[in-house]
CSV table of C-alpha atoms in Angstrom, one decimal:
chain,number,residue,atom,x,y,z
N,994,MET,CA,12.5,1.7,-24.1
N,995,ARG,CA,8.9,0.6,-23.2
N,996,VAL,CA,8.5,-1.2,-19.9
N,997,ALA,CA,5.7,-2.9,-18.0
N,998,VAL,CA,5.8,-3.0,-14.2
N,999,ILE,CA,3.4,-5.4,-12.4
N,1000,ASP,CA,3.0,-5.2,-8.7
N,1001,LEU,CA,1.3,-8.3,-7.2
N,1002,GLY,CA,0.0,-6.9,-3.9
N,1003,THR,CA,-2.0,-8.9,-1.3
N,1004,ASN,CA,-5.2,-7.0,-2.2
N,1005,THR,CA,-4.6,-5.5,-5.6
N,1006,PHE,CA,-2.6,-6.3,-8.7
N,1007,HIS,CA,-1.3,-3.2,-10.5
N,1008,LEU,CA,0.0,-2.8,-14.1
N,1009,LEU,CA,1.9,0.2,-15.2
N,1010,ILE,CA,3.3,0.7,-18.8
N,1011,ALA,CA,5.7,3.5,-19.4
N,1012,GLU,CA,8.1,4.8,-22.0
N,1013,ILE,CA,11.5,5.6,-20.6
N,1014,THR,CA,13.3,8.5,-22.4
N,1015,GLY,CA,16.1,10.2,-20.4
N,1016,ASN,CA,15.4,10.4,-16.7
N,1017,GLN,CA,11.6,11.0,-16.8
N,1018,PRO,CA,9.2,8.1,-17.6
N,1019,GLU,CA,6.0,8.8,-19.6
N,1020,ILE,CA,3.1,6.8,-18.2
N,1021,LEU,CA,1.2,5.3,-21.1
N,1022,TYR,CA,-1.2,3.0,-19.3
N,1023,LYS,CA,-2.2,2.3,-15.7
N,1024,THR,CA,-4.7,-0.1,-14.1
N,1025,ASN,CA,-5.4,-2.1,-11.0
N,1026,VAL,CA,-7.6,-5.1,-10.2
N,1027,PRO,CA,-8.8,-6.0,-6.7
N,1028,VAL,CA,-7.7,-9.7,-6.9
N,1029,LYS,CA,-7.7,-10.2,-3.1
N,1030,LEU,CA,-5.0,-12.8,-3.2
N,1031,GLY,CA,-4.9,-12.8,0.6
N,1032,GLU,CA,-8.6,-13.6,1.0
N,1033,GLY,CA,-9.7,-16.1,3.5
N,1034,ARG,CA,-6.6,-17.6,4.9
N,1035,ILE,CA,-3.7,-15.2,4.7
N,1036,ASN,CA,-2.8,-15.8,8.4
N,1037,ASP,CA,-2.6,-19.6,7.6
N,1038,ASN,CA,-0.1,-18.8,4.9
N,1039,ILE,CA,-2.3,-20.2,2.1
N,1040,ILE,CA,-3.6,-18.7,-1.1
N,1041,ILE,CA,-7.1,-20.3,-1.4
N,1042,PRO,CA,-8.0,-21.8,-4.8
N,1043,GLU,CA,-10.5,-19.1,-5.8
N,1044,ALA,CA,-7.9,-16.3,-5.1
N,1045,PHE,CA,-5.2,-18.4,-6.9
N,1046,GLU,CA,-7.4,-18.6,-10.0
N,1047,ARG,CA,-8.3,-14.9,-9.9
N,1048,GLY,CA,-4.7,-14.0,-9.7
N,1049,VAL,CA,-3.6,-16.1,-12.7
N,1050,ASN,CA,-6.6,-14.8,-14.7
N,1051,CYS,CA,-5.8,-11.2,-13.9
N,1052,LEU,CA,-2.2,-11.7,-15.1
N,1053,GLU,CA,-3.4,-13.4,-18.3
N,1054,ALA,CA,-5.5,-10.2,-19.0
N,1055,PHE,CA,-2.4,-8.0,-18.1
N,1056,ASN,CA,-0.4,-10.0,-20.6
N,1057,HIS,CA,-2.8,-9.2,-23.5
N,1058,THR,CA,-2.4,-5.5,-22.7
N,1059,ILE,CA,1.4,-5.8,-22.5
N,1060,ALA,CA,1.4,-7.4,-26.0
N,1061,GLU,CA,-0.9,-4.6,-27.4
N,1062,TYR,CA,1.6,-2.0,-26.1
N,1063,GLN,CA,4.6,-3.8,-27.6
N,1064,VAL,CA,6.5,-3.7,-24.4
N,1065,ASN,CA,10.3,-4.4,-24.5
N,1066,GLU,CA,10.7,-5.4,-20.8
N,1067,VAL,CA,8.4,-6.7,-18.1
N,1068,ARG,CA,9.2,-6.6,-14.4
N,1069,ALA,CA,6.7,-8.4,-12.0
N,1070,THR,CA,7.2,-8.3,-8.3
N,1071,ALA,CA,5.2,-10.3,-5.7
N,1072,THR,CA,5.1,-9.2,-2.1
N,1073,SER,CA,3.6,-10.4,1.3
N,1074,ALA,CA,0.8,-12.7,0.2
N,1075,VAL,CA,3.1,-14.7,-2.2
N,1076,ARG,CA,6.2,-14.7,-0.1
N,1077,SER,CA,4.5,-15.9,3.0
N,1078,ALA,CA,2.2,-18.5,1.4
N,1079,GLU,CA,3.1,-22.2,1.4
N,1080,ASN,CA,1.8,-22.4,-2.1
N,1081,GLY,CA,3.3,-19.0,-3.2
N,1082,GLN,CA,5.8,-20.7,-5.5
N,1083,ASP,CA,3.1,-22.8,-7.0
N,1084,PHE,CA,1.3,-19.6,-7.9
N,1085,VAL,CA,4.6,-18.2,-9.5
N,1086,HIS,CA,5.0,-21.4,-11.6
N,1087,ALA,CA,1.3,-21.4,-12.7
N,1088,VAL,CA,1.6,-17.8,-13.9
N,1089,LYS,CA,4.9,-18.6,-15.8
N,1090,GLU,CA,3.2,-21.6,-17.5
N,1091,ARG,CA,0.0,-19.8,-18.5
N,1092,THR,CA,1.3,-16.3,-19.3
N,1093,GLY,CA,5.1,-16.5,-19.7
N,1094,ILE,CA,5.5,-13.7,-17.1
N,1095,SER,CA,8.4,-14.3,-14.7
N,1096,ILE,CA,7.5,-13.1,-11.1
N,1097,GLU,CA,10.2,-12.1,-8.7
N,1098,THR,CA,9.1,-12.7,-5.1
N,1099,ILE,CA,10.8,-9.9,-3.1
N,1100,SER,CA,11.7,-9.7,0.6
N,1101,GLY,CA,10.1,-7.2,2.9
N,1102,ASP,CA,13.4,-5.3,3.0
N,1103,GLU,CA,13.5,-5.1,-0.8
N,1104,GLU,CA,9.9,-4.0,-0.8
N,1105,ALA,CA,10.7,-1.1,1.6
N,1106,GLU,CA,13.7,-0.1,-0.6
N,1107,LEU,CA,11.5,0.1,-3.8
N,1108,ILE,CA,8.8,2.0,-2.0
N,1109,TYR,CA,11.5,4.5,-0.8
N,1110,GLN,CA,12.8,4.9,-4.4
N,1111,GLY,CA,9.2,5.5,-5.7
N,1112,VAL,CA,8.4,8.1,-3.1
N,1113,LYS,CA,11.7,9.8,-3.7
N,1114,LEU,CA,10.9,10.1,-7.4
N,1115,SER,CA,7.7,12.0,-6.4
N,1116,GLY,CA,9.7,14.8,-4.8
N,1117,ALA,CA,7.8,14.3,-1.5
N,1118,ILE,CA,10.9,13.9,0.7
N,1119,THR,CA,12.0,17.5,1.7
N,1120,GLU,CA,12.9,16.9,5.4
N,1121,VAL,CA,13.2,14.1,7.9
N,1122,SER,CA,10.3,11.9,7.0
N,1123,LEU,CA,8.6,8.7,7.9
N,1124,ILE,CA,7.2,6.8,4.9
N,1125,MET,CA,4.4,4.3,5.5
N,1126,ASP,CA,3.0,1.9,3.0
N,1127,ILE,CA,-0.1,-0.1,4.2
N,1128,GLY,CA,-0.5,-3.2,2.2
N,1129,GLY,CA,-2.9,-6.1,2.7
N,1130,GLY,CA,-0.2,-8.5,4.0
N,1131,SER,CA,2.5,-6.2,5.3
N,1132,VAL,CA,3.2,-2.6,6.3
N,1133,GLU,CA,6.5,-0.9,5.4
N,1134,PHE,CA,8.1,1.9,7.2
N,1135,ILE,CA,11.1,4.0,5.9
N,1136,LEU,CA,12.8,6.7,7.8
N,1137,CYS,CA,14.7,9.1,5.5
N,1138,ASP,CA,15.7,12.6,4.8
N,1139,PRO,CA,16.4,14.3,1.4
N,1140,GLU,CA,19.9,12.9,1.2
N,1141,GLU,CA,19.5,9.3,2.4
N,1142,LEU,CA,17.5,6.3,3.5
N,1143,ILE,CA,18.2,6.1,7.3
N,1144,TRP,CA,16.3,3.0,8.3
N,1145,LYS,CA,13.6,0.6,6.9
N,1146,LYS,CA,11.6,-2.4,7.9
N,1147,SER,CA,8.6,-4.5,6.8
N,1148,TYR,CA,6.1,-5.8,9.4
N,1149,ASN,CA,3.5,-8.5,8.9
N,1150,ILE,CA,0.6,-6.3,10.1
N,1151,GLY,CA,-1.1,-5.6,6.8
N,1152,ALA,CA,-4.8,-4.7,6.7
N,1153,ALA,CA,-6.0,-8.1,5.4
N,1154,ARG,CA,-4.1,-9.9,8.1
N,1155,LEU,CA,-5.4,-7.8,10.9
N,1156,MET,CA,-8.9,-7.7,9.5
N,1157,GLN,CA,-9.1,-11.5,9.3
N,1158,GLN,CA,-7.7,-11.9,12.8
N,1159,PHE,CA,-9.5,-9.1,14.8
N,1160,PHE,CA,-12.3,-7.3,12.9
N,1161,LYS,CA,-15.6,-9.1,13.5
N,1162,SER,CA,-18.1,-6.4,14.5
N,1163,ASP,CA,-20.0,-3.8,12.6
N,1164,PRO,CA,-19.0,-1.1,13.4
N,1165,ILE,CA,-15.7,-2.2,14.8
N,1166,ALA,CA,-16.0,-2.8,18.6
N,1167,ASP,CA,-13.7,-1.1,21.1
N,1168,GLU,CA,-12.4,-4.5,22.2
N,1169,GLU,CA,-11.3,-5.2,18.7
N,1170,LYS,CA,-9.7,-1.8,18.3
N,1171,ASN,CA,-7.8,-2.3,21.6
N,1172,ALA,CA,-6.7,-5.8,20.5
N,1173,ILE,CA,-5.3,-4.4,17.2
N,1174,LEU,CA,-3.5,-1.6,19.0
N,1175,PHE,CA,-2.0,-3.9,21.5
N,1176,HIS,CA,-0.8,-6.2,18.7
N,1177,ILE,CA,0.8,-3.4,16.7
N,1178,GLN,CA,2.3,-1.7,19.7
N,1179,ASN,CA,4.3,-4.9,20.4
N,1180,GLN,CA,5.2,-5.3,16.7
N,1181,LEU,CA,6.4,-1.7,16.2
N,1182,ALA,CA,8.6,-1.2,19.3
N,1183,ASP,CA,11.8,-0.7,17.2
N,1184,LEU,CA,10.0,1.7,14.9
N,1185,PHE,CA,9.1,4.0,17.8
N,1186,GLU,CA,12.7,3.7,19.2
N,1187,ILE,CA,14.2,4.9,15.9
N,1188,CYS,CA,11.6,7.7,15.6
N,1189,GLU,CA,12.4,8.8,19.1
N,1190,LYS,CA,16.0,9.3,18.0
N,1191,TYR,CA,15.4,11.1,14.6
N,1192,HIS,CA,12.1,12.9,15.2
N,1193,PRO,CA,10.5,12.7,11.7
N,1194,GLU,CA,8.5,15.9,10.9
N,1195,ILE,CA,6.0,14.4,8.5
N,1196,LEU,CA,4.4,11.1,7.7
N,1197,ILE,CA,4.3,10.3,4.0
N,1198,GLY,CA,1.7,7.7,3.1
N,1199,SER,CA,2.6,5.7,0.0
N,1200,ALA,CA,-0.5,5.3,-2.3
N,1201,GLY,CA,-3.1,2.6,-1.3
N,1202,ALA,CA,-5.2,3.5,1.7
N,1203,PHE,CA,-3.8,7.1,1.7
N,1204,GLU,CA,-5.3,7.7,-1.8
N,1205,THR,CA,-8.6,6.7,-0.3
N,1206,PHE,CA,-8.2,9.0,2.6
N,1207,ALA,CA,-7.4,11.8,0.2
N,1208,GLU,CA,-10.4,11.0,-2.1
N,1209,LEU,CA,-12.8,11.1,0.8
N,1210,ILE,CA,-11.4,14.5,2.0
N,1211,ILE,CA,-11.3,16.0,-1.5
N,1212,ARG,CA,-14.9,15.0,-2.2
N,1213,LYS,CA,-16.3,16.1,1.2
N,1214,ASN,CA,-14.6,19.5,1.1
N,1215,ASN,CA,-14.9,20.1,-2.7
N,1216,LEU,CA,-11.2,20.6,-3.1
N,1217,LYS,CA,-9.6,21.3,-6.5
N,1218,ALA,CA,-7.3,18.3,-6.5
N,1219,ASP,CA,-7.0,15.2,-8.6
N,1220,ILE,CA,-4.8,12.5,-7.1
N,1221,LYS,CA,-5.0,10.5,-10.4
N,1222,THR,CA,-2.7,13.0,-12.0
N,1223,ALA,CA,-0.9,14.5,-8.9
N,1224,LYS,CA,2.4,13.1,-7.6
N,1225,THR,CA,1.6,14.3,-4.0
N,1226,PHE,CA,-1.2,15.6,-1.9
N,1227,ALA,CA,-0.7,17.5,1.4
N,1228,PHE,CA,-3.4,16.7,3.9
N,1229,ASN,CA,-5.0,19.3,6.1
N,1230,PHE,CA,-4.3,17.5,9.4
N,1231,ASP,CA,-7.6,18.3,11.0
N,1232,ASN,CA,-9.5,17.1,7.9
N,1233,TYR,CA,-7.6,13.8,8.1
N,1234,ILE,CA,-8.3,13.3,11.8
N,1235,GLU,CA,-12.0,14.1,11.4
N,1236,THR,CA,-12.3,11.7,8.4
N,1237,SER,CA,-10.4,8.9,10.2
N,1238,ILE,CA,-12.7,9.1,13.3
N,1239,LYS,CA,-15.7,9.1,11.1
N,1240,LEU,CA,-14.4,5.9,9.4
N,1241,LEU,CA,-13.7,4.2,12.7
N,1242,ASN,CA,-17.3,4.9,14.0
N,1243,ALA,CA,-19.2,4.1,10.8
N,1244,THR,CA,-20.8,0.9,9.8
N,1245,HIS,CA,-19.9,-1.1,6.7
N,1246,ASN,CA,-22.9,0.4,4.8
N,1247,GLU,CA,-22.2,3.9,6.0
N,1248,ARG,CA,-18.6,3.7,4.8
N,1249,ALA,CA,-19.7,2.2,1.5
N,1250,GLU,CA,-21.8,5.2,0.8
N,1251,MET,CA,-19.1,7.8,1.4
N,1252,PRO,CA,-18.2,9.6,-1.8
N,1253,GLY,CA,-14.7,8.5,-2.9
N,1254,MET,CA,-14.8,5.1,-1.2
N,1255,ILE,CA,-13.8,2.1,-3.4
N,1256,PRO,CA,-15.3,-1.4,-2.7
N,1257,LEU,CA,-12.0,-3.0,-1.8
N,1258,ARG,CA,-11.3,-0.6,1.0
N,1259,ILE,CA,-14.7,-0.4,2.7
N,1260,ASP,CA,-13.5,-2.5,5.6
N,1261,MET,CA,-9.7,-2.4,5.3
N,1262,ILE,CA,-9.7,1.4,5.6
N,1263,VAL,CA,-10.8,1.0,9.2
N,1264,ILE,CA,-7.5,-1.0,9.9
N,1265,ALA,CA,-5.5,1.6,7.9
N,1266,ALA,CA,-7.0,4.5,10.0
N,1267,LEU,CA,-6.3,2.7,13.3
N,1268,ILE,CA,-2.6,2.0,12.4
N,1269,THR,CA,-2.0,5.5,10.9
N,1270,ASN,CA,-3.6,7.3,13.9
N,1271,TYR,CA,-1.6,5.2,16.4
N,1272,VAL,CA,1.7,5.9,14.5
N,1273,LEU,CA,1.0,9.6,14.3
N,1274,GLY,CA,0.3,9.7,18.0
N,1275,ARG,CA,3.3,7.7,19.2
N,1276,CYS,CA,5.7,9.5,16.9
N,1277,LYS,CA,4.2,12.9,17.7
N,1278,ILE,CA,3.7,13.8,14.1
N,1279,ASN,CA,1.0,16.2,13.0
N,1280,ARG,CA,1.7,16.5,9.3
N,1281,LEU,CA,0.6,14.1,6.7
N,1282,MET,CA,1.2,13.8,2.9
N,1283,LEU,CA,0.2,11.4,0.2
N,1284,SER,CA,2.7,10.2,-2.4
N,1285,THR,CA,0.9,8.6,-5.3
N,1286,TYR,CA,4.3,7.2,-6.4
N,1287,ASP,CA,4.9,3.9,-4.6
N,1288,LEU,CA,6.6,0.5,-5.2
N,1289,LYS,CA,5.7,0.4,-9.0
N,1290,MET,CA,7.5,3.8,-9.5
N,1291,GLY,CA,10.4,2.5,-7.5
N,1292,VAL,CA,10.8,-0.5,-9.9
N,1293,LEU,CA,10.5,2.0,-12.8
N,1294,ALA,CA,13.2,4.2,-11.2
N,1295,GLY,CA,15.6,1.3,-11.2
N,1296,LEU,CA,15.1,0.8,-14.9
N,1297,MET,CA,15.8,4.5,-15.8
């Protein structure tokens, strides 16, 4: 069976086409487009007209690719930007009208479950682990071990939300950092409580910002690794900390010039570094891994 999985994220729309034979999918095609659906007014729960149109146009292009690959089944999931927007269902209807694609708007809880299934498929979970997925609209945390999912929750503290609310200076000012940390400290109280009980040994970053962290480190240190083909990447912790501090202190232009940086993440990576460092510190974790398998692979896992 040939399937297409579309992940409509707040920042990026992803398309994955795979052939499913047995219990191992063969990836035939993969792409992502920085649609920036949450641009401008995500905290007002509105998809602005320009972002709305970019999103529909992107899905029209995806639909042409899906037709070329003669796909049998299409699964499209929308996350934080669509589920929280007052005109989110208008967007879903517009896409159905213009492309025929039916979008399922999933809850934060369902999103966390799919992320867990994707990361599990990568083989990254070998001990008590805390999975973290930093999106533009929300951040999902999943506490698990090799046998089971222990706890999961989605929080509306995504990079686009926090950037629009707090990030006004270049480079980011200490007052803005402190305001963000104060905000996430209050939001994540139950996360820190559950981590105090289970003591996760490692933080597994699910795709997104963690792929950018990995690219920056690979390029800077001339490492023989390719995250485009790898399922996982184990960070040298000191390399990660050094890179994150450099990102936090750099200007927009300095970050833009870093080898491995993509335009979409030039500013949002600052928010990602702040949240990641805070969680690592509060949960006393000093090991970090990337899983390139994320929500899309979780959807795929459910079709296998």
